[in-house]
Amino acid sequence: MTIVAFAEKNKAAAQIASILGEGEVEKITVEGLPAYEFKWKGEEWLVMGLSGHIMNYDFPEQYNKWNEVNPGVLLGVDPQKLVTRADYAAAVKKLAKRANKIVLACDYDREGENIGFEAKTLSEEVTNVPIERARFSSLSPKEVKKAFESLIDPDYNMAMAAEARQILDLKMGAAFTRFVTLSVRERARTKDILSIGPCQTPTCGFVYEREKAIRSFQAKDFWKITAIFSAESGKEGDDFEGTHRAGNIHDKEKAAEIFKRLKGAKEGLVAKKAVKETKTSPPNPLNTTEFLKRASKFLGISPELALEVAEQLYLAGFTSYPRTETNKYADDFDFKSLVFDFARQKEYKPFAESILIAPIIPKNGEKDAHDHPPIHPIRAASRGEISSAVNIPQAPEVYDLIARHFLANLMPAAVFEKTHLHLLVQEEPFDSSGTVLKDSGWLEAYPFENKKDKLLPFVEEGQKVGIKKLSNTKSKTSPPKKLTEAELLTLMDKNRIGTKATAPTHIETNKKRGYLETKGKTISILDTGFTLMEGLSLTVPILVRPEIRAKIEALIQEVEDGKKEFEAALDEGTALIKEMYAQLEANKKDLTSSIAGTIKDEAALEDKKNYIGTCKACGHVLRIVQTDSGRFVGCTGYPDCRNSYPLPKSGALTVLRSKECKKEGVAVLKVGNKYNWAVGIGPCFTCDLEKECYPPETVGPCPECDGSMFLITFKDTRFLGCTKRCGYTHSVPKTGKLTLLDKTCETCGWKLFRLKEEGDSPEEEFCVNRRCAEGRKYWKKPGKGAETRIKEKASLSRSAASSAENPTVSSATNSATSPATRLTVTPTAEKNSKVLTAGLKKNKEKT
DNA sequence: GCAAGGTC
C-alpha cells in the first residue's frame, strides 16, 4: 500500500518525512520537485511539499477587458479557480495516481486546510482513493506522529471558509479598483491604478485618520509651575525638579494665582517620601507581528524587509519559521541545549550562563494558534557567520534581535526602585520622582529598551530643601504625532487586518499605489491617498474602517463553524459589496473629482515646463494647457474651477521662475526671444512697470554725454545706443551669440562681452569700446574691424530716437545657467525697427 | 492591469 501526503511547503514535508521515516528517507524528484519516500508502520509513504496555494481565482477571460465591462457586472460573475503552479499540479496528479490513500498534511489553519483541498481537488481528477487529514499543531515528533496515527476527515467547512474569502476579496477588489480607476481616468490623464481592497484600504484608513487628527488639531495654551529644589547637601546632583500638583493648567488666571502664592518662597518641605520597588517582566516571545514591530522600532527596518531577512535566516537554519501567531513556547521546548549553545558564543555567553544557573522558566504570552513556535534562534551564531550565510546587510542585527529576545525571555524581571517625593512650598503641593534600576535582569541582554535612570538626591521626610528657581512656564499642547510603522502594525493586528504574513504586504501595496510613504520609522499619507480616503469615507465610510474586513471575516467564520452554507455566505457577502458599490456609483462625481484634481495637481507640479503656480480661485494648480485650438493657462481644478488666462498665440514659452510680477500676474513667461508676458496681465511691454522690472542693462558710460550705453538688437542689426538719446552709437560684432558679462574692463569701465561664433571657434571675452586701448585691441584683430565697422558717429534719426524712449530692451535672466545677461528687444522696438534701420542706413549714406 | 493568501 502506498500513501501519499501533501504538506504546505517543502521544508515541512522534509521534516515530516524525517520524523516518520526515522532517518531512513529517500529524497526523490517528481516533475522536478522534491518529495520524500520512506517506510512507516509497514506502509510505503511519499510526502511532497506544495508551495502554499497552487491555485487562484480569476474572472473568465471576457471579463478582464477593463474598458468593455462595467465593473459592477463583476459582482454578478462567478470567478473561476485556476491552477497557478502547473508544475506542482502535475506532481500532485502524478503522485495521486500511485496512491492507495492520500493524506492532507498542510498547516493547521484555515488557509492550510484550503491548500490541502487544492491538492484534493487535483487528486480527485485522477483517482478516487480515500483522502484524509493529518492535523498537527507543530512539527515536533510527538505532534506529527500523533497526527499521522489518528487521521481525520478533511474539514470541508474550514476549507470553504477560505474559499469564500478568496471570492469575496477578489470581487470587491476588482470591481472597486476598476470603478475608481476608470472613473478617475475620465477626469485626469493617468496610467496609475487606484486600488481598493478589504485589507489595504483600512490600512491606509488608519494613516488617514491620524493625518486628519493632526490637521484638525488646535493647539491650546497651558501653564506649568515648576520648581528647582536643592537638597543642599553640598554634593553634586543636589538639584532636582518638582512640578506643582495641578500639572498642566489650562487656565492662565489660575496658574497666575498659584504662582502668586509661591512668591518669595525660599524653601520647601519634604512632606512625604515613598519608595517603591517595581518589576518589569521580559517581553513575550516573538510572534511575527511583534517581531516586525520591534525590528521597525529598534532597528528601523521596514516590516517588508524584516520579514524577508527572517525568511532567509530561517532558510539558512539560524532561526525558526518566521510566520507564526503563537507567542507561547510549547511545554516540551528544549531550552537547555539551545542556551548551552549560546553559552559557547562570545556575545551571548554571560546571559546564557546566568540563565543556566537556575531552572529555566520562560516568559510566555497567551496566544497559541497551534501553528509554529514563537520566532527563536535555532542555534547560536556570530555576526560573521550570519553575514557570510545570508547576503542581506541587516541579517546580523535581525538575528541579534531574535537571539537576545529569546535569551531575555528566559531571564528574570528587571527591578526598579521608584522614589516619590511630596513637597510643600508655602502650602502648595509639588511632586518629584526618580527611578533607579536596581537589578537589570533581562534588560542586561536587551539593550534595545533604553531605560534611563532619573536620579533624585537623598532627602528624608520632614527635611527642608532650598528653592533655586520657581517658574510658571507657558506651553502649547502639541498635535498627535505621525504614526510609526510599528504603531500601524499594532492597529492592523488589533483590528485583524491581514494575517501574520501579509501585514507588510498591505503597507507595501499602499506605498506602491502612491497612497502612503515612509520616512524612517514614521509613515504618512500622500495627497492621492488622502483624497481617496476622504472621498471613500464620505461615500462608503465602512470601507475606510476595519469594519469591512470584520464583516467579511464574521461571514466566513460562520461557514467555518458550519453555521452557514458556503453559497449563502457568498450571496450575503456579494450583497454587502453590491450595496457599497451602489453607494460608490451614486457618489461617483464627488468621489472622483477631488482624486482627479490631486492626480492632475501632482502631474502638473511634476511637469516643470508647463507649471505656472497656484490657482488663486481654488488652490489647485495652474499650468500651460495646449489644445488644438490654441494655448492658455488653465487650472487643474477644471471643470469645477474655470479660472484661466490667455497666452500669446505664437512664440516659444519659457517660465521665468526667478521673475515675479509686481502687479497681479501669476508668473512671468518669456515669449520666444522677444518679450515677456505676465500671466493674468499680458505683455510686459504694455505695462507701466516694464522699465522697473526690466531696466535696460547698460554697458558703460556714454563717452559723449552723461547717459549710458546699452545694447539695441534688431532683426538684422545690433549696436549700442545711449540712454539719453544723445545720438552716439557704437558698433558690436554683428554675428554670433553676444552675451553681456558682469565683468568690467579695467581700462575704461565698460562691461565686457562674450562672443560665441557659429562653429568651432572659441568663445571670446573682450571690451568693445573703440575709445579704450583694450577695446581697440579687439577691433584690430584681423577680420574684426573692417567688415563689421559701422560709422561710429552715426546719429539716430528723430523717429529712431523717439522709439528708444519706449522701453526697447528687456532682459531675461537665465539665472540657472549663467550670471550673464542676454539682451533682447521687445516688439515695440521691433515695430519701429524698420524705421530705425532705415534711418540708420540714411545716415550711413549721408556720410 | 484588479484582492488577499499561501510560499521562495
PDB file of C-alpha atoms in Angstrom, chain A residues 301-440:
ATOM      1  CA  ILE A 301      13.963  48.068   9.398  1.00  0.00           C
ATOM      2  CA  SER A 302      10.732  48.085   7.399  1.00  0.00           C
ATOM      3  CA  PRO A 303       8.286  45.222   8.020  1.00  0.00           C
ATOM      4  CA  GLU A 304       8.684  44.088   4.435  1.00  0.00           C
ATOM      5  CA  LEU A 305      12.455  43.810   4.707  1.00  0.00           C
ATOM      6  CA  ALA A 306      12.366  42.386   8.224  1.00  0.00           C
ATOM      7  CA  LEU A 307      10.177  39.507   7.081  1.00  0.00           C
ATOM      8  CA  GLU A 308      12.469  38.875   4.134  1.00  0.00           C
ATOM      9  CA  VAL A 309      15.530  38.788   6.382  1.00  0.00           C
ATOM     10  CA  ALA A 310      13.764  36.456   8.821  1.00  0.00           C
ATOM     11  CA  GLU A 311      12.829  34.202   5.913  1.00  0.00           C
ATOM     12  CA  GLN A 312      16.467  33.989   4.821  1.00  0.00           C
ATOM     13  CA  LEU A 313      17.668  33.388   8.376  1.00  0.00           C
ATOM     14  CA  TYR A 314      15.100  30.594   8.590  1.00  0.00           C
ATOM     15  CA  LEU A 315      16.169  29.021   5.309  1.00  0.00           C
ATOM     16  CA  ALA A 316      19.813  29.223   6.369  1.00  0.00           C
ATOM     17  CA  GLY A 317      18.955  27.375   9.565  1.00  0.00           C
ATOM     18  CA  PHE A 318      19.649  30.162  12.072  1.00  0.00           C
ATOM     19  CA  THR A 319      16.145  30.955  13.238  1.00  0.00           C
ATOM     20  CA  SER A 320      12.740  29.289  13.327  1.00  0.00           C
ATOM     21  CA  TYR A 321       9.863  29.718  10.892  1.00  0.00           C
ATOM     22  CA  PRO A 322       9.071  33.441  10.734  1.00  0.00           C
ATOM     23  CA  ARG A 323       5.314  33.320  10.164  1.00  0.00           C
ATOM     24  CA  THR A 324       3.584  32.494  13.383  1.00  0.00           C
ATOM     25  CA  GLU A 325       0.847  33.899  15.546  1.00  0.00           C
ATOM     26  CA  THR A 326       1.970  31.987  18.607  1.00  0.00           C
ATOM     27  CA  ASN A 327       3.822  33.760  21.398  1.00  0.00           C
ATOM     28  CA  LYS A 328       3.929  30.838  23.810  1.00  0.00           C
ATOM     29  CA  TYR A 329       6.557  28.104  23.929  1.00  0.00           C
ATOM     30  CA  ALA A 330       5.412  24.509  23.937  1.00  0.00           C
ATOM     31  CA  ASP A 331       5.742  22.718  27.292  1.00  0.00           C
ATOM     32  CA  ASP A 332       8.363  20.354  25.943  1.00  0.00           C
ATOM     33  CA  PHE A 333      10.514  23.021  24.287  1.00  0.00           C
ATOM     34  CA  ASP A 334      14.174  22.185  24.863  1.00  0.00           C
ATOM     35  CA  PHE A 335      15.538  25.435  26.215  1.00  0.00           C
ATOM     36  CA  LYS A 336      18.531  23.952  27.897  1.00  0.00           C
ATOM     37  CA  SER A 337      20.518  22.674  24.938  1.00  0.00           C
ATOM     38  CA  LEU A 338      19.829  25.847  22.985  1.00  0.00           C
ATOM     39  CA  VAL A 339      21.017  28.031  25.864  1.00  0.00           C
ATOM     40  CA  PHE A 340      24.093  25.807  26.214  1.00  0.00           C
ATOM     41  CA  ASP A 341      24.822  26.523  22.608  1.00  0.00           C
ATOM     42  CA  PHE A 342      24.632  30.261  23.343  1.00  0.00           C
ATOM     43  CA  ALA A 343      26.976  29.849  26.302  1.00  0.00           C
ATOM     44  CA  ARG A 344      29.656  28.996  23.755  1.00  0.00           C
ATOM     45  CA  GLN A 345      29.105  32.155  21.758  1.00  0.00           C
ATOM     46  CA  LYS A 346      31.130  35.118  22.977  1.00  0.00           C
ATOM     47  CA  GLU A 347      28.481  37.848  22.572  1.00  0.00           C
ATOM     48  CA  TYR A 348      25.819  35.919  24.419  1.00  0.00           C
ATOM     49  CA  LYS A 349      27.881  33.937  26.874  1.00  0.00           C
ATOM     50  CA  PRO A 350      27.232  35.939  30.071  1.00  0.00           C
ATOM     51  CA  PHE A 351      23.466  35.921  29.578  1.00  0.00           C
ATOM     52  CA  ALA A 352      23.351  32.238  28.701  1.00  0.00           C
ATOM     53  CA  GLU A 353      25.428  31.354  31.736  1.00  0.00           C
ATOM     54  CA  SER A 354      23.205  33.379  34.031  1.00  0.00           C
ATOM     55  CA  ILE A 355      20.197  31.512  32.666  1.00  0.00           C
ATOM     56  CA  LEU A 356      21.785  28.116  33.181  1.00  0.00           C
ATOM     57  CA  ILE A 357      22.456  28.538  36.908  1.00  0.00           C
ATOM     58  CA  ALA A 358      18.758  28.228  37.752  1.00  0.00           C
ATOM     59  CA  PRO A 359      15.769  26.243  36.469  1.00  0.00           C
ATOM     60  CA  ILE A 360      14.609  27.774  33.187  1.00  0.00           C
ATOM     61  CA  ILE A 361      11.204  29.407  33.279  1.00  0.00           C
ATOM     62  CA  PRO A 362      10.272  31.204  30.067  1.00  0.00           C
ATOM     63  CA  LYS A 363       8.148  34.307  29.948  1.00  0.00           C
ATOM     64  CA  ASN A 364       5.219  33.271  27.799  1.00  0.00           C
ATOM     65  CA  GLY A 365       2.395  35.068  26.054  1.00  0.00           C
ATOM     66  CA  GLU A 366      -1.131  33.765  25.789  1.00  0.00           C
ATOM     67  CA  LYS A 367      -1.582  33.200  22.102  1.00  0.00           C
ATOM     68  CA  ASP A 368      -1.268  29.647  20.901  1.00  0.00           C
ATOM     69  CA  ALA A 369      -2.510  29.409  17.345  1.00  0.00           C
ATOM     70  CA  HIS A 370      -1.168  25.846  17.037  1.00  0.00           C
ATOM     71  CA  ASP A 371       0.821  26.883  14.015  1.00  0.00           C
ATOM     72  CA  HIS A 372       4.516  27.322  14.691  1.00  0.00           C
ATOM     73  CA  PRO A 373       6.539  28.101  17.806  1.00  0.00           C
ATOM     74  CA  PRO A 374       7.473  31.720  18.561  1.00  0.00           C
ATOM     75  CA  ILE A 375      10.308  33.062  16.413  1.00  0.00           C
ATOM     76  CA  HIS A 376      13.504  31.942  18.131  1.00  0.00           C
ATOM     77  CA  PRO A 377      17.090  31.120  17.244  1.00  0.00           C
ATOM     78  CA  ILE A 378      17.776  27.526  16.226  1.00  0.00           C
ATOM     79  CA  ARG A 379      21.440  27.817  17.076  1.00  0.00           C
ATOM     80  CA  ALA A 380      23.951  30.351  18.344  1.00  0.00           C
ATOM     81  CA  ALA A 381      25.924  32.154  15.668  1.00  0.00           C
ATOM     82  CA  SER A 382      28.323  35.048  15.388  1.00  0.00           C
ATOM     83  CA  ARG A 383      27.777  38.157  13.269  1.00  0.00           C
ATOM     84  CA  GLY A 384      30.405  36.903  10.850  1.00  0.00           C
ATOM     85  CA  GLU A 385      28.698  33.555  10.374  1.00  0.00           C
ATOM     86  CA  ILE A 386      25.395  35.256   9.717  1.00  0.00           C
ATOM     87  CA  SER A 387      26.697  37.739   7.199  1.00  0.00           C
ATOM     88  CA  SER A 388      28.563  35.124   5.234  1.00  0.00           C
ATOM     89  CA  ALA A 389      25.497  32.877   5.088  1.00  0.00           C
ATOM     90  CA  VAL A 390      22.783  35.461   4.466  1.00  0.00           C
ATOM     91  CA  ASN A 391      23.505  38.127   1.916  1.00  0.00           C
ATOM     92  CA  ILE A 392      21.408  40.936   3.359  1.00  0.00           C
ATOM     93  CA  PRO A 393      23.259  43.661   5.282  1.00  0.00           C
ATOM     94  CA  GLN A 394      20.637  43.740   8.029  1.00  0.00           C
ATOM     95  CA  ALA A 395      20.789  39.975   8.686  1.00  0.00           C
ATOM     96  CA  PRO A 396      23.233  40.066  11.641  1.00  0.00           C
ATOM     97  CA  GLU A 397      21.269  42.690  13.544  1.00  0.00           C
ATOM     98  CA  VAL A 398      17.966  40.923  12.907  1.00  0.00           C
ATOM     99  CA  TYR A 399      19.472  37.677  14.148  1.00  0.00           C
ATOM    100  CA  ASP A 400      20.883  39.512  17.160  1.00  0.00           C
ATOM    101  CA  LEU A 401      17.417  40.875  17.992  1.00  0.00           C
ATOM    102  CA  ILE A 402      15.855  37.405  17.765  1.00  0.00           C
ATOM    103  CA  ALA A 403      18.663  35.825  19.815  1.00  0.00           C
ATOM    104  CA  ARG A 404      18.601  38.480  22.524  1.00  0.00           C
ATOM    105  CA  HIS A 405      14.825  38.407  22.661  1.00  0.00           C
ATOM    106  CA  PHE A 406      14.939  34.661  23.164  1.00  0.00           C
ATOM    107  CA  LEU A 407      17.509  34.922  25.971  1.00  0.00           C
ATOM    108  CA  ALA A 408      15.621  37.814  27.571  1.00  0.00           C
ATOM    109  CA  ASN A 409      12.517  35.613  27.684  1.00  0.00           C
ATOM    110  CA  LEU A 410      14.396  33.278  29.994  1.00  0.00           C
ATOM    111  CA  MET A 411      15.871  35.924  32.293  1.00  0.00           C
ATOM    112  CA  PRO A 412      14.410  37.405  35.452  1.00  0.00           C
ATOM    113  CA  ALA A 413      12.393  40.599  35.636  1.00  0.00           C
ATOM    114  CA  ALA A 414      14.197  43.931  35.895  1.00  0.00           C
ATOM    115  CA  VAL A 415      13.772  45.664  39.236  1.00  0.00           C
ATOM    116  CA  PHE A 416      13.394  49.406  39.542  1.00  0.00           C
ATOM    117  CA  GLU A 417      13.269  51.483  42.653  1.00  0.00           C
ATOM    118  CA  LYS A 418      10.899  54.369  42.291  1.00  0.00           C
ATOM    119  CA  THR A 419      11.033  57.249  44.714  1.00  0.00           C
ATOM    120  CA  HIS A 420       8.229  59.717  45.001  1.00  0.00           C
ATOM    121  CA  LEU A 421       8.566  62.939  46.954  1.00  0.00           C
ATOM    122  CA  HIS A 422       5.643  65.029  48.028  1.00  0.00           C
ATOM    123  CA  LEU A 423       6.827  68.572  48.770  1.00  0.00           C
ATOM    124  CA  LEU A 424       5.107  71.654  50.138  1.00  0.00           C
ATOM    125  CA  VAL A 425       6.048  75.195  49.174  1.00  0.00           C
ATOM    126  CA  GLN A 426       4.030  77.809  51.089  1.00  0.00           C
ATOM    127  CA  GLU A 427       1.364  75.106  51.472  1.00  0.00           C
ATOM    128  CA  GLU A 428       1.317  74.446  47.697  1.00  0.00           C
ATOM    129  CA  PRO A 429       1.836  70.763  46.765  1.00  0.00           C
ATOM    130  CA  PHE A 430       4.704  69.716  44.490  1.00  0.00           C
ATOM    131  CA  ASP A 431       5.681  66.269  43.224  1.00  0.00           C
ATOM    132  CA  SER A 432       9.024  64.922  42.269  1.00  0.00           C
ATOM    133  CA  SER A 433      10.003  61.424  41.357  1.00  0.00           C
ATOM    134  CA  GLY A 434      13.032  59.427  40.449  1.00  0.00           C
ATOM    135  CA  THR A 435      13.785  55.943  39.192  1.00  0.00           C
ATOM    136  CA  VAL A 436      16.826  53.803  39.726  1.00  0.00           C
ATOM    137  CA  LEU A 437      17.491  50.450  38.117  1.00  0.00           C
ATOM    138  CA  LYS A 438      18.267  48.063  40.987  1.00  0.00           C
ATOM    139  CA  ASP A 439      18.564  44.810  39.098  1.00  0.00           C
ATOM    140  CA  SER A 440      18.822  44.867  35.351  1.00  0.00           C
TER     141      SER A 440
END
